[in-house]
Coordinates of C-alpha atoms (C1' of nucleotides) in Angstrom, one line a residue:
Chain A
X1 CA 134.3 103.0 96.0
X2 CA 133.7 100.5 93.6
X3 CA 129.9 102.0 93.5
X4 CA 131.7 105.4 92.1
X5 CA 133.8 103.6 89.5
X6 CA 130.6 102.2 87.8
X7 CA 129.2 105.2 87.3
X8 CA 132.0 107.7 87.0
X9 CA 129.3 109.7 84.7
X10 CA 126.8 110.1 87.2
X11 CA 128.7 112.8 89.1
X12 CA 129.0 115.2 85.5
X13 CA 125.2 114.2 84.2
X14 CA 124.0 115.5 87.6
X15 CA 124.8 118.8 85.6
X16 CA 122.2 118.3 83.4
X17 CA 118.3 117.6 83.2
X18 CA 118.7 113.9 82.9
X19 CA 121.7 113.6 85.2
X20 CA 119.5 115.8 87.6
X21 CA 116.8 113.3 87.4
X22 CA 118.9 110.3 88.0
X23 CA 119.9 111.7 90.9
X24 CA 116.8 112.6 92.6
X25 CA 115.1 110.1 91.6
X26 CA 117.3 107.6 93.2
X27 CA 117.9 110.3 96.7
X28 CA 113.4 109.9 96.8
X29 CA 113.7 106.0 96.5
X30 CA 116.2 105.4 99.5
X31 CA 114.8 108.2 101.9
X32 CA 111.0 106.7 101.3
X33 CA 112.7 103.0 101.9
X34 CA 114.8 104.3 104.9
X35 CA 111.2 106.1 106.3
X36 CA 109.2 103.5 105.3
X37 CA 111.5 100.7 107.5
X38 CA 110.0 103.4 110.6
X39 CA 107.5 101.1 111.3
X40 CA 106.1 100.8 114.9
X41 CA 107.0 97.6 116.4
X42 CA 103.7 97.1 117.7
X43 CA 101.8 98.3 114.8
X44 CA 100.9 94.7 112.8
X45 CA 98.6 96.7 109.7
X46 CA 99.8 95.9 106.0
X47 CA 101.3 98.9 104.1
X48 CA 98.1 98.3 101.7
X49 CA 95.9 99.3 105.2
X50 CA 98.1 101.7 106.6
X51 CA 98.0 103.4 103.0
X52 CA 94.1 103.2 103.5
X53 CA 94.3 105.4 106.7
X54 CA 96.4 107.2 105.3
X55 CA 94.2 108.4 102.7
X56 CA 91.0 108.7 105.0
X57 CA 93.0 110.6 107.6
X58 CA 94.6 112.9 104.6
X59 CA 90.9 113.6 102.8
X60 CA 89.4 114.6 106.6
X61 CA 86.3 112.6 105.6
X62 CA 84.8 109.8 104.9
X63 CA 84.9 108.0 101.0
X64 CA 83.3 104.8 99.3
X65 CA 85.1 102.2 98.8
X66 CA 85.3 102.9 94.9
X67 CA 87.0 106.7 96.2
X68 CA 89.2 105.1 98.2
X69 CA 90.4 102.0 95.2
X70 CA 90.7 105.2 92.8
X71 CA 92.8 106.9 95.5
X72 CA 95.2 103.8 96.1
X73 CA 95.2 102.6 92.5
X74 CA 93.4 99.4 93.2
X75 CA 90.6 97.6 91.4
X76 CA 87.6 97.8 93.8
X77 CA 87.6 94.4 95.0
X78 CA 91.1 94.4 96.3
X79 CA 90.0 97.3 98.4
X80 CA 87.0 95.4 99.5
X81 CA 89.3 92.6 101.0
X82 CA 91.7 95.6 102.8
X83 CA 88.5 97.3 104.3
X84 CA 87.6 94.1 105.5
X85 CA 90.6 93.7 107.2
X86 CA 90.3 97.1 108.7
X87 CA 86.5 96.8 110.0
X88 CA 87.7 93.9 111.8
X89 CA 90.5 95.4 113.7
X90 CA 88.3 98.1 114.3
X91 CA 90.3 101.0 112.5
X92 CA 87.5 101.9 110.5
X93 CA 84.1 102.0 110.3
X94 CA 81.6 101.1 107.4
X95 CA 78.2 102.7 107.0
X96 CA 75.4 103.0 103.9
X97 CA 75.6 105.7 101.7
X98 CA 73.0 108.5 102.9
X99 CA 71.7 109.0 99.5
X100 CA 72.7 106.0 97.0
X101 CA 71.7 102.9 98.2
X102 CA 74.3 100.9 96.0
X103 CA 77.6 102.5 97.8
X104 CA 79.0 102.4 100.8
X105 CA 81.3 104.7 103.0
X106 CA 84.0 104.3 105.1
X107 CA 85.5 106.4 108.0
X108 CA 88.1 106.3 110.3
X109 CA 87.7 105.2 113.9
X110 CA 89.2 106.6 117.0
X111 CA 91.2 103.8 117.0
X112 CA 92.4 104.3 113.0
X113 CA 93.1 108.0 113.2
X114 CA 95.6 107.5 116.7
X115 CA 97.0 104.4 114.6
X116 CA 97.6 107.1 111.7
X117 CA 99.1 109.5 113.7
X118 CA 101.1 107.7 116.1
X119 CA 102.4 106.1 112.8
X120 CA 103.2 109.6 111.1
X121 CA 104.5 111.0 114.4
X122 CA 107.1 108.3 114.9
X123 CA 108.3 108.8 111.0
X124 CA 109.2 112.8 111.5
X125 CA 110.5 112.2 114.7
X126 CA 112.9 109.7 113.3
X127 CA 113.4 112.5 110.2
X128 CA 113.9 115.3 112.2
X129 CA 116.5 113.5 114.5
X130 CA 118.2 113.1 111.2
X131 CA 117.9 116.4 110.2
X132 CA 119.2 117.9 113.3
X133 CA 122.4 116.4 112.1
X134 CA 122.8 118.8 109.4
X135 CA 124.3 122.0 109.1
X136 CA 121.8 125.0 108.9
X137 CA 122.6 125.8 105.2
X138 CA 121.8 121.9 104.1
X139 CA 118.9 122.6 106.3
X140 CA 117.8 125.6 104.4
X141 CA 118.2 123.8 101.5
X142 CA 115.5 121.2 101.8
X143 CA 113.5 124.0 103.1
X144 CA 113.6 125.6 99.8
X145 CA 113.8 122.2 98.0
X146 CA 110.4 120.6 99.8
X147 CA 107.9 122.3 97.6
X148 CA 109.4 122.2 94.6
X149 CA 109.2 118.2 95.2
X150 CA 105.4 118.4 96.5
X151 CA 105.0 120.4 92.9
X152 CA 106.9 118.0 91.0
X153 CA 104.9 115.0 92.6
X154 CA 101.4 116.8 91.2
X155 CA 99.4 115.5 88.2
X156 CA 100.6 116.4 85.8
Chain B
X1 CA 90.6 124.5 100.8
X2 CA 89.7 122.5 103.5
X3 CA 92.9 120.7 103.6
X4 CA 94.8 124.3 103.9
X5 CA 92.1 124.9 106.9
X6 CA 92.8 121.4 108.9
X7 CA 96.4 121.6 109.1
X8 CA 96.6 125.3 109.3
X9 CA 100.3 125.3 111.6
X10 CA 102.0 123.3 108.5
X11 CA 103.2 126.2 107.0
X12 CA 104.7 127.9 110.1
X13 CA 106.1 124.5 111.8
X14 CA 107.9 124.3 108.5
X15 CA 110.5 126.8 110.1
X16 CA 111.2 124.4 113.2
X17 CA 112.9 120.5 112.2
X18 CA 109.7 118.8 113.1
X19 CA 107.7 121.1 110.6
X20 CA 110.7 120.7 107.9
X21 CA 110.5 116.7 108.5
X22 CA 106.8 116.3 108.5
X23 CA 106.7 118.8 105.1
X24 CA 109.8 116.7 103.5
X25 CA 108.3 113.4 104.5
X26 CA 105.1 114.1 102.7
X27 CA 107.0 115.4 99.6
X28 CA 108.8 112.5 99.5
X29 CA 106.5 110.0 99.6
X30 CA 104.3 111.9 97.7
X31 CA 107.1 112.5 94.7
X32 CA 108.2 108.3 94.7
X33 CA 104.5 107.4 94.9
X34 CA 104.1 109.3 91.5
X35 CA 107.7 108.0 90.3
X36 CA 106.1 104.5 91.1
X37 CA 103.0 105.0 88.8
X38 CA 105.9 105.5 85.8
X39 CA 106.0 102.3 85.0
X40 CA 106.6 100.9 81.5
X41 CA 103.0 99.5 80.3
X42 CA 104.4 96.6 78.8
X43 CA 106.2 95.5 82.0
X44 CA 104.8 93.0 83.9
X45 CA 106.7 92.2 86.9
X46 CA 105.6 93.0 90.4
X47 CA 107.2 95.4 92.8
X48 CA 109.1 93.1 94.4
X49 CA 110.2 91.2 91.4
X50 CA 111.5 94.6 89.9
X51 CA 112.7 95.2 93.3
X52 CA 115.1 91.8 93.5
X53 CA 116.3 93.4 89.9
X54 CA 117.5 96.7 91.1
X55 CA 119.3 95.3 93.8
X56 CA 121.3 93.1 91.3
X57 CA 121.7 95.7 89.0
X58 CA 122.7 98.1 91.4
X59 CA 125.3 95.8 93.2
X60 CA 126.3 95.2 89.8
X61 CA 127.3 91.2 91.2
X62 CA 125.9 88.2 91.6
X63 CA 123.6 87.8 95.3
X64 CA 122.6 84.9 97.2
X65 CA 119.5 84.2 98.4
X66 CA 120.1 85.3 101.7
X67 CA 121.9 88.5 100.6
X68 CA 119.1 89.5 98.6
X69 CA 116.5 89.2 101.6
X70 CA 118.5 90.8 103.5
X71 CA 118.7 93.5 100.6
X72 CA 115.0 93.5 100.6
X73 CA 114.4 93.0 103.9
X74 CA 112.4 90.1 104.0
X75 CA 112.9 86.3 104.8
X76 CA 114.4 83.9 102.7
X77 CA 111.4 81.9 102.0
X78 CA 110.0 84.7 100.4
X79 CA 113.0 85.1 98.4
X80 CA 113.1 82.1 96.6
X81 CA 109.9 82.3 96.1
X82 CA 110.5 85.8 94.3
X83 CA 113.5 84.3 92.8
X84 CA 111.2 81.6 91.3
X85 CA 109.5 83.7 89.3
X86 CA 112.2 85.7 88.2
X87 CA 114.2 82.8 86.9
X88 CA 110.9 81.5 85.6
X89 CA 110.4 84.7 82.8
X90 CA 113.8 84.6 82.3
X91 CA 115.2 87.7 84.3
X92 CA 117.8 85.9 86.6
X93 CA 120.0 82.9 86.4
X94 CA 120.7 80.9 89.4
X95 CA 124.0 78.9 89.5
X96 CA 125.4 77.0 92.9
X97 CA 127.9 79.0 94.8
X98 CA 131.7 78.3 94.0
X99 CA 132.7 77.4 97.6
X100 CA 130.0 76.8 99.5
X101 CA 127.3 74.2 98.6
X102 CA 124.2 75.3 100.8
X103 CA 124.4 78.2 98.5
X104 CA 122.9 79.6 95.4
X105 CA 123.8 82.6 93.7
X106 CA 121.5 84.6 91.3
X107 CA 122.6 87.1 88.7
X108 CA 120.7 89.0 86.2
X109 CA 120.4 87.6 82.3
X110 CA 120.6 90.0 80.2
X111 CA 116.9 90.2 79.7
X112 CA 116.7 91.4 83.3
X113 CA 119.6 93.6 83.1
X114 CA 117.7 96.0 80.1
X115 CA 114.4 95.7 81.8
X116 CA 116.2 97.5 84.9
X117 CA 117.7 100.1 82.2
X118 CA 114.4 100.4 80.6
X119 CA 112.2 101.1 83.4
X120 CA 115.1 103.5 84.9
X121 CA 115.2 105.3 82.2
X122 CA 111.5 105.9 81.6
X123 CA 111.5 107.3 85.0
X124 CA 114.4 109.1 84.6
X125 CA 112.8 110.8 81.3
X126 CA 109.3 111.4 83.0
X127 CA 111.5 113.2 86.2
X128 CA 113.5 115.4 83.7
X129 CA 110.1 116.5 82.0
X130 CA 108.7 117.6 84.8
X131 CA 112.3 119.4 85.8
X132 CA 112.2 121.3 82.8
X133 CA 109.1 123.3 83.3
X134 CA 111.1 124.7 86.7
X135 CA 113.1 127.4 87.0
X136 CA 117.0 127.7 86.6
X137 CA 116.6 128.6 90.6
X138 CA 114.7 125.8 91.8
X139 CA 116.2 123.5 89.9
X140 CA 119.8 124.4 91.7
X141 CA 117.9 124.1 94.3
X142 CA 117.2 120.5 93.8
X143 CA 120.9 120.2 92.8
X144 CA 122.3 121.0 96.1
X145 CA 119.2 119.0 98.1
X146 CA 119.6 115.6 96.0
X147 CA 122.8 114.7 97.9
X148 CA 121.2 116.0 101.2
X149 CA 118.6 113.7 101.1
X150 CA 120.5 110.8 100.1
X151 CA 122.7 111.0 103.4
X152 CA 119.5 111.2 105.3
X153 CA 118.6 108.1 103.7
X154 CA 121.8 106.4 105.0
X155 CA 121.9 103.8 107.7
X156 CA 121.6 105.6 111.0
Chain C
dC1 C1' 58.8 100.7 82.3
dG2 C1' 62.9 98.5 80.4
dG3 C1' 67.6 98.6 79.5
dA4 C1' 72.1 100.4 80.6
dA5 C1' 75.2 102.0 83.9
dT6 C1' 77.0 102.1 88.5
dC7 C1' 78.4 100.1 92.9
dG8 C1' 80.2 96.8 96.1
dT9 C1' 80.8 92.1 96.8
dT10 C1' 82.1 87.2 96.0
dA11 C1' 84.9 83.7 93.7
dG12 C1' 89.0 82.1 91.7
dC13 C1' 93.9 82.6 90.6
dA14 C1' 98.6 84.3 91.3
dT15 C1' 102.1 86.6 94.0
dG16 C1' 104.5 87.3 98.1
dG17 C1' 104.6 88.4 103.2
dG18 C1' 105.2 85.5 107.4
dT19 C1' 106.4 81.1 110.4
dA20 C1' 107.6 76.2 111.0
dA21 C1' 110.0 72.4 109.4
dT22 C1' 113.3 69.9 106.7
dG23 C1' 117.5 68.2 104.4
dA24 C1' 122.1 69.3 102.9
dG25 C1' 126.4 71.4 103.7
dT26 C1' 129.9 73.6 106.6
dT27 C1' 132.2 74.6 110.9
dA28 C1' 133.7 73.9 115.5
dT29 C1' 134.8 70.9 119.2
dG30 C1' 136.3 66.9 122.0
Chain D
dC1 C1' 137.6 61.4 113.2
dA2 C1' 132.8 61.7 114.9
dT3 C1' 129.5 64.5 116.6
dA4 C1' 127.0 68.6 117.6
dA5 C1' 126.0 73.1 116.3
dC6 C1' 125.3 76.3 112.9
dT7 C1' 124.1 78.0 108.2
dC8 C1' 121.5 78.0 103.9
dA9 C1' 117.8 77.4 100.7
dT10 C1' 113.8 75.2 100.1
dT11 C1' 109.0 73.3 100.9
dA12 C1' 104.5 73.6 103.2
dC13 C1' 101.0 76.2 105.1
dC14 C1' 98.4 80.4 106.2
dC15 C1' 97.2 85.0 105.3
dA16 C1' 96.8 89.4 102.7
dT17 C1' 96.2 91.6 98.4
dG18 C1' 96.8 92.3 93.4
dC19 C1' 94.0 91.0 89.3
dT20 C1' 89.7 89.6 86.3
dA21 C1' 85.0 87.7 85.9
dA22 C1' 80.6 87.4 87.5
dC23 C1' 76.7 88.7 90.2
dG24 C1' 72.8 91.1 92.6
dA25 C1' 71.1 95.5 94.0
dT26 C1' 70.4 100.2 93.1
dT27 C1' 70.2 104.2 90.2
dC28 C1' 69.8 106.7 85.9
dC29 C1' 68.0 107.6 81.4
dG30 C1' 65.2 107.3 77.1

DNA sequence: CGGAATCGTTAGCATGGGTAATGAGTTATG
DNA sequence: CATAACTCATTACCCATGCTAACGATTCCG
């Protein structure tokens, strides 16, 4: 493989920190591509909305719109536009703040939270098809491996 | 915490594959979504734009237009337009294909080629950081999973 | 009470996703 | 050889979303 013969060094640095890194870092990239091309045919949201779902569905409640442009890394009128979006299709729902009359919250609607979840549901099944595939011990493996990556994705 | 209390069958579905997918999935995205926030402050380029330079950098060859859609998965228009830029800050040359004249064929300058190395390699040194504060155990952990996940990643 | 801070929104610009259309080049066929 | 069909990149248009600047309304604080 001409791939190989590039980077003869990456198979010996893989016994180090740095090699380690390299490694991993480019195994996260391709499996979030390859889960992220698990996209319902049917399901016509932005990644930018989805990822606004996603976050409302995670967090169980509802947020302002200044929670939810911290949460996605967004200045808060780009997350004004993608809320907009979302109002309209009906996947989530905008309402004053009880207390402070400046903000404003958002929630998901019925609608939003199945979209979440069929969306979520069709990713694992396509992982755990894949996963079937493997041999027990690889299996064990990731088990052991999955929380170390949640801990290393934590702010740090 | 409340997000322990809504989702209280995570940790025992963990044991079956759908469990193990939905817990891997999460770490995943979770780990390239904090990988994705390492990016060099003096970089400007968009996702995309660093995007069309991996895939050059990685192919290690010059790609056409179409090729590098295809790559990226989107269409062609948007590719040129991408390209555009690209060739614009002075990241990629464009030159007409040898044989075939409908076709143009972008490489990367070697202004794009060290911004690739550059923004690898910060990642790479933030990932290692963080790999350092585990133990000897999980990291061998990650060891043996790296390769694991990188064949789920792999065209099905 | 007045000024400063906070919040969400609007406006403008740039990028990039799509589709439709176009012109140029290449290939296949009669 | 001429023509039709196919391929390729590009342009045009629309839409979504990233940013910054600005604004009006609300809240906080001295």
């Amino acid at each position: 493989m001409s791939y190989a013969n590039e980077m003869p060094t990456l198979q010996k640095v893989a016994r180090t920190d740095a090699g380690l890194a390299a490694e991993l870092r480019l195994s996260v990239m391709r499996l979030r591509r390859r889960l992220a091309s698990e996209r319902h045919p049917d399901n016509e949201l932005s990644i930018p909305q989805m990822g606004v779902l996603g976050v409302l569905y995670r967090t169980a409640d509802a947020l302002t719109v200044g929670e939810l442009a911290a949460a996605e890394r967004v200045q808060p009128p780009s997350m004004t536009r993608t809320v907009n979006c979302l109002e309209e299709t009906g996947d989530v729902v905008r309402r004053p703040h009880e207390t402070d009359g400046r903000q404003v919250v958002v929630e998901l609607s019925d609608q939003g939270r199945a979209r979440v979840i069929a969306d979520r549901e069709r990713r694992d099944a396509w992982l755990a098809r894949r996963l079937k595939e493997l041999t027990p011990d690889e299996r064990a493996i990731l088990r052991r491996a999955a929380p170390i990556l949640e801990h290393l994705a934590q702010r740090d």
